[in-house]
N, CA, C and O atoms as a GROMACS GRO file, in nm:
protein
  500
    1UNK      N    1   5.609   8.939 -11.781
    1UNK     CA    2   5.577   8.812 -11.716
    1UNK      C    3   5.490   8.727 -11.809
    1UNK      O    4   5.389   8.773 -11.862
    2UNK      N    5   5.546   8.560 -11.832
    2UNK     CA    6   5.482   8.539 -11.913
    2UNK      C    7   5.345   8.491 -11.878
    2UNK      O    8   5.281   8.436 -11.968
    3UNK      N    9   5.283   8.508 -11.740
    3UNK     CA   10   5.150   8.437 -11.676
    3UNK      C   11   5.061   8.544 -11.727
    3UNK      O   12   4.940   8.518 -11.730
    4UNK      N   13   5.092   8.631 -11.758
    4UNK     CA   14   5.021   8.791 -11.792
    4UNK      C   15   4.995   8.821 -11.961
    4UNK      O   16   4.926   8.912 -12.007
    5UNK      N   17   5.045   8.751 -12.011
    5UNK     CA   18   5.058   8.781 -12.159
    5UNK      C   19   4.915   8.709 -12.255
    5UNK      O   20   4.897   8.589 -12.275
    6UNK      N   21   4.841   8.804 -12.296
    6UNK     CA   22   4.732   8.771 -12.359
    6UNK      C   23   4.713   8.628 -12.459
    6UNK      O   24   4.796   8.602 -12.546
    7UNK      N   25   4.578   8.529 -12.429
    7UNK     CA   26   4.569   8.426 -12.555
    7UNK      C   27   4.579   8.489 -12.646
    7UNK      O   28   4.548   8.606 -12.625
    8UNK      N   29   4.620   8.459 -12.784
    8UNK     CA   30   4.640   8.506 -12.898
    8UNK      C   31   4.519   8.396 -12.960
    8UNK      O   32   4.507   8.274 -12.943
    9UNK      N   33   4.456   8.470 -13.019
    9UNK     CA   34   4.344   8.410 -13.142
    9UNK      C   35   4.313   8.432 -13.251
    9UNK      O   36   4.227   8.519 -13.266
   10UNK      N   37   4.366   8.370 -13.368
   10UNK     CA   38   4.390   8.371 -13.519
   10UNK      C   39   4.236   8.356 -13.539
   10UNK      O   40   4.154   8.276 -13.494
   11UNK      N   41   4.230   8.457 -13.618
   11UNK     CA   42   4.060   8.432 -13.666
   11UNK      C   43   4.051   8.400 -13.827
   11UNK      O   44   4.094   8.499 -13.886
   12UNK      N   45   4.024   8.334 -13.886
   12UNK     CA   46   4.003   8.346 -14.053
   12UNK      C   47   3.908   8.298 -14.126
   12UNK      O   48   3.866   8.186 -14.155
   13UNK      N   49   3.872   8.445 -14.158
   13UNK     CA   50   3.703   8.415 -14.204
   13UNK      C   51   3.722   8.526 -14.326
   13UNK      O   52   3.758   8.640 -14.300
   14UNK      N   53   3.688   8.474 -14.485
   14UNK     CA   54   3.660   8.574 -14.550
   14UNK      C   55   3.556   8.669 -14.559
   14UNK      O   56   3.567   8.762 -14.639
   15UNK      N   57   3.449   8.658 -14.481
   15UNK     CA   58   3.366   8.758 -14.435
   15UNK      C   59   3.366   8.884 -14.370
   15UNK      O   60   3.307   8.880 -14.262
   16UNK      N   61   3.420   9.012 -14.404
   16UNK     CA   62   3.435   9.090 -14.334
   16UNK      C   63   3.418   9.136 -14.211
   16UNK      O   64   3.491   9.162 -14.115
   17UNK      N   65   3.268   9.141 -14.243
   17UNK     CA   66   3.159   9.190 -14.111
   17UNK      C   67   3.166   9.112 -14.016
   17UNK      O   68   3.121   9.152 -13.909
   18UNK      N   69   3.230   8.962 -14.021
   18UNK     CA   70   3.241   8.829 -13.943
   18UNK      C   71   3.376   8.860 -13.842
   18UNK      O   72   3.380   8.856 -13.719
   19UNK      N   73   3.471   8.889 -13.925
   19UNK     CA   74   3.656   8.932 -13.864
   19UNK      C   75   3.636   9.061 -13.792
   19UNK      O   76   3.702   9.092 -13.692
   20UNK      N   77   3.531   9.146 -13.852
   20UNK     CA   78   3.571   9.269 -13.721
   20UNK      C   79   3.494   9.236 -13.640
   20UNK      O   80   3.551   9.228 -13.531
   21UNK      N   81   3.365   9.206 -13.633
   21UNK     CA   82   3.252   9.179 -13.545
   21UNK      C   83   3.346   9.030 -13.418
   21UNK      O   84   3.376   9.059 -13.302
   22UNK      N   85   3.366   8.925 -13.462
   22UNK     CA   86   3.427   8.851 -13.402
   22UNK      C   87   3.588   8.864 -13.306
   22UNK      O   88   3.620   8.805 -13.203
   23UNK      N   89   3.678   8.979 -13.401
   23UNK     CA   90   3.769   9.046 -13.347
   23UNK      C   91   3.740   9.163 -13.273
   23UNK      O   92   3.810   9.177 -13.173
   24UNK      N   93   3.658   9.247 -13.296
   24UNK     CA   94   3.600   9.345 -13.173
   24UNK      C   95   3.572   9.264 -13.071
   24UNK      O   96   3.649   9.278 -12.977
   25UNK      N   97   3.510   9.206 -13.061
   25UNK     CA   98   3.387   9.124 -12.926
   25UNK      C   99   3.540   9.033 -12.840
   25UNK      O  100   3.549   9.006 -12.720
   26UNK      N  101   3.633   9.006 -12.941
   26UNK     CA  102   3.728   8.940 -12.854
   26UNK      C  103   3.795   9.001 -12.767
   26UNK      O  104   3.781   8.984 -12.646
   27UNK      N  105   3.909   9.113 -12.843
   27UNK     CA  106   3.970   9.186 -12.784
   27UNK      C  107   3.910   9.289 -12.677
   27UNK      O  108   3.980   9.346 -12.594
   28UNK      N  109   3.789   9.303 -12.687
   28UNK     CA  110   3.706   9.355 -12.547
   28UNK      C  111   3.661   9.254 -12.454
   28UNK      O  112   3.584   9.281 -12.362
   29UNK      N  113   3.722   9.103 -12.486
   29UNK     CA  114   3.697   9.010 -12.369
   29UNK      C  115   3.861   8.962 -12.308
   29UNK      O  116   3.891   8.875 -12.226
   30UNK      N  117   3.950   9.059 -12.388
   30UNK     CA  118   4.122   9.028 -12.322
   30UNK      C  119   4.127   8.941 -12.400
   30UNK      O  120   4.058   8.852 -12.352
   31UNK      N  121   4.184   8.892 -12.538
   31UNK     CA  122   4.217   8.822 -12.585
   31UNK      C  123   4.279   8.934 -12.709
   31UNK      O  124   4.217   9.028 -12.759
   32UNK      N  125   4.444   8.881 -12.745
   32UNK     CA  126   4.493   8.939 -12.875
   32UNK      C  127   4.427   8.862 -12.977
   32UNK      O  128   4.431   8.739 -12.984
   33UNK      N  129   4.372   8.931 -13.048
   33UNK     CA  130   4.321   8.883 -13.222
   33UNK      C  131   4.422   8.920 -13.344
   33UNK      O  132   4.500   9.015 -13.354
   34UNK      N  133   4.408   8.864 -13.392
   34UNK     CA  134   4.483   8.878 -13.548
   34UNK      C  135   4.386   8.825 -13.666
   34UNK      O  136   4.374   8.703 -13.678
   35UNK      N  137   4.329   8.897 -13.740
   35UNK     CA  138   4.245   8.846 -13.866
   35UNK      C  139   4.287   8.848 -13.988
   35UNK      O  140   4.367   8.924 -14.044
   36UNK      N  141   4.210   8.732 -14.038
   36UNK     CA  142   4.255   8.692 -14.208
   36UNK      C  143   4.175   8.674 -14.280
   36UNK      O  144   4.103   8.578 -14.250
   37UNK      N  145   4.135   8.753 -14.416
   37UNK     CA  146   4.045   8.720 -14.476
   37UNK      C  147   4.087   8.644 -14.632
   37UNK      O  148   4.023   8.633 -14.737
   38UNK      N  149   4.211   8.602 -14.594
   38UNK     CA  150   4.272   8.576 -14.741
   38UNK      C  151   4.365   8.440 -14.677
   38UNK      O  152   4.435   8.432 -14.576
   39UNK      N  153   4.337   8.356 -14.765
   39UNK     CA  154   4.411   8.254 -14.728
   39UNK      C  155   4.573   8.219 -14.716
   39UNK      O  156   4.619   8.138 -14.635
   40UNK      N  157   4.651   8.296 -14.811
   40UNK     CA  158   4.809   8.302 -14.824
   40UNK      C  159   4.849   8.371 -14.707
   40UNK      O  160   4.940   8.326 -14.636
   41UNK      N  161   4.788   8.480 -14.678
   41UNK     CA  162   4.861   8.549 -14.544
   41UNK      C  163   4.822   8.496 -14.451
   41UNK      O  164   4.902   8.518 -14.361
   42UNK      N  165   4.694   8.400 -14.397
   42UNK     CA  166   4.682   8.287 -14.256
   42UNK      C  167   4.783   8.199 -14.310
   42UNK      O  168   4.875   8.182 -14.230
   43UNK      N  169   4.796   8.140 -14.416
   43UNK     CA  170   4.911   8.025 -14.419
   43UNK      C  171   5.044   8.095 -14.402
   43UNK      O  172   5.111   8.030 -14.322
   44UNK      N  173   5.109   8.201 -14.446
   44UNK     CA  174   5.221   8.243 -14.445
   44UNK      C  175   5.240   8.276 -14.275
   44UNK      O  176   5.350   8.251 -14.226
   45UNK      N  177   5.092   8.353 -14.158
   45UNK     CA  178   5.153   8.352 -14.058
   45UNK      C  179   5.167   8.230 -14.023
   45UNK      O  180   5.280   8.184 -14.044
   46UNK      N  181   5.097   8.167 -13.979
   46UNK     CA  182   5.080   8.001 -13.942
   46UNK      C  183   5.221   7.969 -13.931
   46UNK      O  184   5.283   7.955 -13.825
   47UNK      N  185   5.276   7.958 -14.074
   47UNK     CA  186   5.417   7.890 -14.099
   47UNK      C  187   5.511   7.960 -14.080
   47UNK      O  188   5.619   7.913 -14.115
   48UNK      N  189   5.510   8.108 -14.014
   48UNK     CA  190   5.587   8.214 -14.036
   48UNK      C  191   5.640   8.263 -13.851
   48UNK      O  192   5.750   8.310 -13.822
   49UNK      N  193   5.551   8.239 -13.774
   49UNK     CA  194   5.524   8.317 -13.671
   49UNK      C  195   5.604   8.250 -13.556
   49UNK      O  196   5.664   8.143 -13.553
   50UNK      N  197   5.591   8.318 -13.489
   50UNK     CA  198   5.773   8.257 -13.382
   50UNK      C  199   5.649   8.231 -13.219
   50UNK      O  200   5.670   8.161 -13.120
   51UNK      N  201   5.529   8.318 -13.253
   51UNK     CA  202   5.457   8.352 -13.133
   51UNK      C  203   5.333   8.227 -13.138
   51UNK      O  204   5.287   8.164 -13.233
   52UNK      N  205   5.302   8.224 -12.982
   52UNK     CA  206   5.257   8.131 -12.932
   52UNK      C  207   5.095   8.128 -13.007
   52UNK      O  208   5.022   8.226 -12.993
   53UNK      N  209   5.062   8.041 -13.064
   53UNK     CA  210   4.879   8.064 -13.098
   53UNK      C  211   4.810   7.999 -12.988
   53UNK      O  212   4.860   7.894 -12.949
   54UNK      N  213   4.713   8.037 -12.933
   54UNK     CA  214   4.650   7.990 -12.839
   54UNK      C  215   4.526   7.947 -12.890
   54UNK      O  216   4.464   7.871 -12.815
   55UNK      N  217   4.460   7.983 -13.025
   55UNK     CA  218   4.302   7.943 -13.060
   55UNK      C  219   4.316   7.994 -13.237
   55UNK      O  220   4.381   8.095 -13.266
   56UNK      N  221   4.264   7.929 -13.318
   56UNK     CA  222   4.242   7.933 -13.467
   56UNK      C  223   4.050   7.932 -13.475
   56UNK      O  224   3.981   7.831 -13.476
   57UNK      N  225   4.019   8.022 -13.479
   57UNK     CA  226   3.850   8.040 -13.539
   57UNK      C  227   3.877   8.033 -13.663
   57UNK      O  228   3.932   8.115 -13.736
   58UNK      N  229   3.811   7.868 -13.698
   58UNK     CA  230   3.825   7.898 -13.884
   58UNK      C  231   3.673   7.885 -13.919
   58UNK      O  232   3.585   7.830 -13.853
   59UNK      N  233   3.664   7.942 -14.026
   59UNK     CA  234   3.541   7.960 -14.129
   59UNK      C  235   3.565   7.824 -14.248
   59UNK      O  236   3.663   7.822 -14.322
   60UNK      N  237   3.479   7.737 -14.248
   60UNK     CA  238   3.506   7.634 -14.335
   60UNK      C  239   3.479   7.639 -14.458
   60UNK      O  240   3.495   7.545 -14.536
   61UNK      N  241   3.434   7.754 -14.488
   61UNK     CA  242   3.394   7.799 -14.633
   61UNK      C  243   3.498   7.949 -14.682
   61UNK      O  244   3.457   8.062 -14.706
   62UNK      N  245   3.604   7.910 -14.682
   62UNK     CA  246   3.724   7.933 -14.734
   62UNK      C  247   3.715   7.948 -14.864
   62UNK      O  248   3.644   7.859 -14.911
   63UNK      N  249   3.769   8.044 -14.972
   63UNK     CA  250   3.798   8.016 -15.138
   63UNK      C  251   3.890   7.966 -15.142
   63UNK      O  252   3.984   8.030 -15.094
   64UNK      N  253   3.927   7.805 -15.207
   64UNK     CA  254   4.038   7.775 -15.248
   64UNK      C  255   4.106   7.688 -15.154
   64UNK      O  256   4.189   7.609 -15.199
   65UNK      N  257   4.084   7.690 -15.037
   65UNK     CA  258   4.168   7.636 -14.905
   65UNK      C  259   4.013   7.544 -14.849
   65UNK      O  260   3.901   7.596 -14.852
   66UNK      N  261   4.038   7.412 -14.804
   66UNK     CA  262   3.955   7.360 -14.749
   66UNK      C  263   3.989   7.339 -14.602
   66UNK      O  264   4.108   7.316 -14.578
   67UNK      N  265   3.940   7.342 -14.544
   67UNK     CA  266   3.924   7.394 -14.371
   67UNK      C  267   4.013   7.256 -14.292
   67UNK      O  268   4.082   7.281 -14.193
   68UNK      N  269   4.005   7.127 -14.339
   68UNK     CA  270   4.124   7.049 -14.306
   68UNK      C  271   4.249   7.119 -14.285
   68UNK      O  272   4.313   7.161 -14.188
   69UNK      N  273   4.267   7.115 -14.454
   69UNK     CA  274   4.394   7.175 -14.464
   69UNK      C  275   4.491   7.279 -14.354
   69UNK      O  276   4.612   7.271 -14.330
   70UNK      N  277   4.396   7.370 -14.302
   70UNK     CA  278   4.401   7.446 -14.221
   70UNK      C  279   4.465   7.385 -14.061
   70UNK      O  280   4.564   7.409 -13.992
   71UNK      N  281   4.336   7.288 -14.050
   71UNK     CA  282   4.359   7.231 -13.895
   71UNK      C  283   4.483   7.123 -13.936
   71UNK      O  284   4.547   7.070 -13.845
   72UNK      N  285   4.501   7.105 -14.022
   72UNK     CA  286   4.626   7.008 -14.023
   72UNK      C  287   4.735   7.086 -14.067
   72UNK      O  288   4.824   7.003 -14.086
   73UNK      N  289   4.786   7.216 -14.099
   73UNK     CA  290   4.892   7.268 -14.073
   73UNK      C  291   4.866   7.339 -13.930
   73UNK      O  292   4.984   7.345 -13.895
   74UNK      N  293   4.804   7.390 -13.837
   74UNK     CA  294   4.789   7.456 -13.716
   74UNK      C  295   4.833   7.323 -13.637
   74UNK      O  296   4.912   7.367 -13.553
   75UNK      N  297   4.828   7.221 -13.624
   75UNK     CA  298   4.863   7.117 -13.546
   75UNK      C  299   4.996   7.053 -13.565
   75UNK      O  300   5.045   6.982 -13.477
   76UNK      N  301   5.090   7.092 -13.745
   76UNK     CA  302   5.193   7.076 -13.726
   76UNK      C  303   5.282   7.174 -13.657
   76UNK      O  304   5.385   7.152 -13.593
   77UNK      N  305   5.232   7.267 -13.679
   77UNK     CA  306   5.328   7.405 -13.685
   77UNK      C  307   5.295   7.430 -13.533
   77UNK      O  308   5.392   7.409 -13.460
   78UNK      N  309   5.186   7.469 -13.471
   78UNK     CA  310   5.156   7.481 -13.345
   78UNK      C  311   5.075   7.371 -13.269
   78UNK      O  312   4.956   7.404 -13.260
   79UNK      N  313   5.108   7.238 -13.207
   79UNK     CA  314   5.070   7.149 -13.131
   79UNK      C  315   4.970   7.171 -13.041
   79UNK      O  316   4.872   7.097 -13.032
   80UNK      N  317   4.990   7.282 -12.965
   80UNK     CA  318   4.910   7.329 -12.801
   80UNK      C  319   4.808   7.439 -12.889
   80UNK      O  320   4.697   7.445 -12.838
   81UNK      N  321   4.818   7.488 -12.955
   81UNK     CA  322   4.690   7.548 -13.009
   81UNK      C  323   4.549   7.463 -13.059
   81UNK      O  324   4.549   7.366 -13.134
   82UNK      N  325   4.435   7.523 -13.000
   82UNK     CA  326   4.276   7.475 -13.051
   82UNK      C  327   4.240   7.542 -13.133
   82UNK      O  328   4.283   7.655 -13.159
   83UNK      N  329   4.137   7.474 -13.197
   83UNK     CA  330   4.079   7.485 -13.294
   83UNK      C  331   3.904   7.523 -13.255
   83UNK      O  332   3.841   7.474 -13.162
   84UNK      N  333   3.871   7.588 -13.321
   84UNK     CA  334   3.722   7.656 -13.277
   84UNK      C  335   3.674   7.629 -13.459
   84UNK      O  336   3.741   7.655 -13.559
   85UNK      N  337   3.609   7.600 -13.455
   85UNK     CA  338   3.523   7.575 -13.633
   85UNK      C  339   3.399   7.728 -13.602
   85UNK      O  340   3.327   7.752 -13.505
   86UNK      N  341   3.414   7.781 -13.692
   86UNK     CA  342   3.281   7.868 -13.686
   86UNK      C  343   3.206   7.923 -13.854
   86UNK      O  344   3.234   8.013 -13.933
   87UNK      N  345   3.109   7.822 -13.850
   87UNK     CA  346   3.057   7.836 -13.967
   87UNK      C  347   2.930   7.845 -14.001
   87UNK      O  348   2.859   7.801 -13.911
   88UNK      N  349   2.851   7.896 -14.123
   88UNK     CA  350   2.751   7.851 -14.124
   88UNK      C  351   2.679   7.751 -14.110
   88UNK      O  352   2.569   7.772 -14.060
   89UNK      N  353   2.718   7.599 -14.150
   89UNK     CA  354   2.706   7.479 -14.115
   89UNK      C  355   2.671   7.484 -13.954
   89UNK      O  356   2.723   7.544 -13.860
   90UNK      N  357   2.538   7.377 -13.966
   90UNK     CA  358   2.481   7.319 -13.846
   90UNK      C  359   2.564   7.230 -13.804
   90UNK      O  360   2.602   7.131 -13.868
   91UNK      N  361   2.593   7.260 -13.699
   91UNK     CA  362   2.667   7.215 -13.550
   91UNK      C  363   2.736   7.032 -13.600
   91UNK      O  364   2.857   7.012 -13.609
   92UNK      N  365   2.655   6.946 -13.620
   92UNK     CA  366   2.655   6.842 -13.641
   92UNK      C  367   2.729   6.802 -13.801
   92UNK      O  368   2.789   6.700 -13.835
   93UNK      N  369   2.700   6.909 -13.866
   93UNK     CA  370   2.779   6.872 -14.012
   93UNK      C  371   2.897   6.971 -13.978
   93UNK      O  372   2.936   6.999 -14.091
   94UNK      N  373   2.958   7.025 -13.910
   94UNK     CA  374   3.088   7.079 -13.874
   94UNK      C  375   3.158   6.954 -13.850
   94UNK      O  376   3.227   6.892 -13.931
   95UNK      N  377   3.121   6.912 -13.688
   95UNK     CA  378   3.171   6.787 -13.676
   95UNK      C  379   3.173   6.643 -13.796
   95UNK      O  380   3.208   6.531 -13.757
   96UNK      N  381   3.151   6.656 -13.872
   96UNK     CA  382   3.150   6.549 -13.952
   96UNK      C  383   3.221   6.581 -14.067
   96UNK      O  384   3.276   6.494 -14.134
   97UNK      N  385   3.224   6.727 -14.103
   97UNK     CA  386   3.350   6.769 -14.208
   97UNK      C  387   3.471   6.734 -14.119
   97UNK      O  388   3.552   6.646 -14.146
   98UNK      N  389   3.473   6.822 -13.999
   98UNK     CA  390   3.634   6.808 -13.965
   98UNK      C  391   3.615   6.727 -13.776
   98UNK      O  392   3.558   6.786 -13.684
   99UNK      N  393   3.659   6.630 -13.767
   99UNK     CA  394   3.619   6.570 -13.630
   99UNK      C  395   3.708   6.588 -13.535
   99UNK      O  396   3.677   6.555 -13.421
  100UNK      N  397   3.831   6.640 -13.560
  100UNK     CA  398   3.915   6.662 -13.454
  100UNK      C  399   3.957   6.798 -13.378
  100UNK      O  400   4.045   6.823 -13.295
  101UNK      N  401   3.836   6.889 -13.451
  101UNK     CA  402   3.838   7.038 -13.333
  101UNK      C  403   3.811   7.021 -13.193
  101UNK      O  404   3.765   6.929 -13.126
  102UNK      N  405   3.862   7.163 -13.163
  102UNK     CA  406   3.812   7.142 -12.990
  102UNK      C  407   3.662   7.213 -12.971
  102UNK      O  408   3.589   7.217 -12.872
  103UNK      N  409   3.647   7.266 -13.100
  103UNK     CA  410   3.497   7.302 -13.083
  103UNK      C  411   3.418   7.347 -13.162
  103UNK      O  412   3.485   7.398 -13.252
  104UNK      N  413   3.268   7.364 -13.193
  104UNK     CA  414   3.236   7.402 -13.324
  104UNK      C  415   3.121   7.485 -13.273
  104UNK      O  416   3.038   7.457 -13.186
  105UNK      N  417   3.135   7.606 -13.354
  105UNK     CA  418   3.020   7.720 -13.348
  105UNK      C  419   2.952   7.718 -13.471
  105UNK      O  420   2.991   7.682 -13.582
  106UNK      N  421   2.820   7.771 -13.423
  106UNK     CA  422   2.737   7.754 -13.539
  106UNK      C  423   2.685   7.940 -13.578
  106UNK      O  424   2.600   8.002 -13.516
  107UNK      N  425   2.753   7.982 -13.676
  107UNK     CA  426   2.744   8.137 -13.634
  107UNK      C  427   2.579   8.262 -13.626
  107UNK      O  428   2.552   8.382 -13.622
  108UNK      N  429   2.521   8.139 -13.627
  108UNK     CA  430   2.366   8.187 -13.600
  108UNK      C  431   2.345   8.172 -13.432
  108UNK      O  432   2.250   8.238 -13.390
  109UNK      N  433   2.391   8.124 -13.372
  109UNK     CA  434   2.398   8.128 -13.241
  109UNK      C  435   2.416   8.216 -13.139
  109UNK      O  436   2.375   8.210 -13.023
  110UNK      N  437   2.522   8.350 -13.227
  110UNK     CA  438   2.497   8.485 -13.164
  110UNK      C  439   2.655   8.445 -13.062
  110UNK      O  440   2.710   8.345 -13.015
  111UNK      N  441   2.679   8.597 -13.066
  111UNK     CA  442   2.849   8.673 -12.972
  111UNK      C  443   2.857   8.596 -12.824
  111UNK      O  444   2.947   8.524 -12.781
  112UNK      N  445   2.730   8.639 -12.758
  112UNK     CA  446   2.754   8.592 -12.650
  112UNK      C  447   2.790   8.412 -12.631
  112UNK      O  448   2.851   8.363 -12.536
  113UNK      N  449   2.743   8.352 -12.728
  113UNK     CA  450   2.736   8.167 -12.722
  113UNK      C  451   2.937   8.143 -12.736
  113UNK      O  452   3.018   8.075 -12.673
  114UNK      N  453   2.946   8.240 -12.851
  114UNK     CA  454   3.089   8.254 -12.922
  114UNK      C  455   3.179   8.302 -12.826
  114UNK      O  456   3.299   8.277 -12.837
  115UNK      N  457   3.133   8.369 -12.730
  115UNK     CA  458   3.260   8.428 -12.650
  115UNK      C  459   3.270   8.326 -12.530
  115UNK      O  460   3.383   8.312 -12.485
  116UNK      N  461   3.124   8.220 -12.446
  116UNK     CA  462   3.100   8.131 -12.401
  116UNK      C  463   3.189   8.031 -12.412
  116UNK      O  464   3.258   7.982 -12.323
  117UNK      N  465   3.181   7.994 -12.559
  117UNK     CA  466   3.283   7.844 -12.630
  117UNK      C  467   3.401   7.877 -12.605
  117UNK      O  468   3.459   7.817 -12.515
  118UNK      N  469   3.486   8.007 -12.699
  118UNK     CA  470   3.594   8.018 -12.658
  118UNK      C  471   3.652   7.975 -12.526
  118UNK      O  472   3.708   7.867 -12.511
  119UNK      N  473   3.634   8.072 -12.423
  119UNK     CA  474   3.631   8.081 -12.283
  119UNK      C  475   3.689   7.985 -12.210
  119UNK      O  476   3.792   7.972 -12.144
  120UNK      N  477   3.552   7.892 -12.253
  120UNK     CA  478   3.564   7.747 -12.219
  120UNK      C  479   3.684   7.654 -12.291
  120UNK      O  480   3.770   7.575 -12.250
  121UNK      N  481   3.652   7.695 -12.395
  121UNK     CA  482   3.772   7.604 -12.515
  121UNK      C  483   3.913   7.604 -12.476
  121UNK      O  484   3.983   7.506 -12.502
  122UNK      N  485   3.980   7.750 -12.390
  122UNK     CA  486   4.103   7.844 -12.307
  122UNK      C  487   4.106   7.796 -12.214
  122UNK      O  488   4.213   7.745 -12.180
  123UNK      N  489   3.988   7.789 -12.125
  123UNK     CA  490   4.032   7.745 -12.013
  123UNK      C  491   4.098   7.599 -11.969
  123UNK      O  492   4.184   7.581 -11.882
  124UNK      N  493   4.037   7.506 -12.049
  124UNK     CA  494   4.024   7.390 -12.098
  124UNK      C  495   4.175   7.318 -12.106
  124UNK      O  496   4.196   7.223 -12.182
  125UNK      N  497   4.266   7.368 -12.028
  125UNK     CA  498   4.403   7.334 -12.078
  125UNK      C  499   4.483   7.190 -11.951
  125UNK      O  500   4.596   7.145 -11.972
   0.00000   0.00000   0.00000
């Protein structure tokens, strides 16, 4: 049934400790995760994937890939998918790198704020 079938949330952050810590805490809140710490394999699923994305957590400090780039292929390729920014960057210079997310975390803010935004960001439809 498709009313039953988990959000899917692309996470991509080259930070290790960031993708399991952020992908643990999800998938123990019912959400499918998929993580990327390398930029060719988020672009190859992105452009590759037949399945529905429901949320992109990007890290704007990417090697090589600038975090636009990102939200502007997730919006060709998948329309109905949001965007969550989660970076070191203070709250206010997120929004001003990229202005058209549905939301921006500031990752000093701590799991519980992060699982809060999401939530909200999902429900939000």
């Amino acid at each position: 049934d498709a009313h039953l079938r988990l959000k899917r949330i692309v996470i991509i952050d080259d930070e290790p400790k960031i993708r399991v810590l952020f992908g643990h805490v999800l998938d123990k809140a019912g959400y499918e995760t998929i993580t990327f710490g390398d930029n060719a394999p988020a672009i190859k699923y992105i452009n590759d994937t037949t399945h529905l994305i429901d949320l992109l957590v990007l890290d704007l400090d990417m090697p090589h890939v600038d975090g636009r780039y990102f939200c502007k292929m997730i919006r060709m390729k998948h329309p109905g998918a949001k965007i969550l920014i989660a970076s070191n960057y203070a709250l206010d210079i997120q929004k001003y790198l990229i202005l058209n997310a549905d939301g921006y975390f500031d990752k000093s803010e701590g799991i519980q704020a992060l699982r809060e935004r999401i939530n909200r960001i999902l429900s939000d439809k």
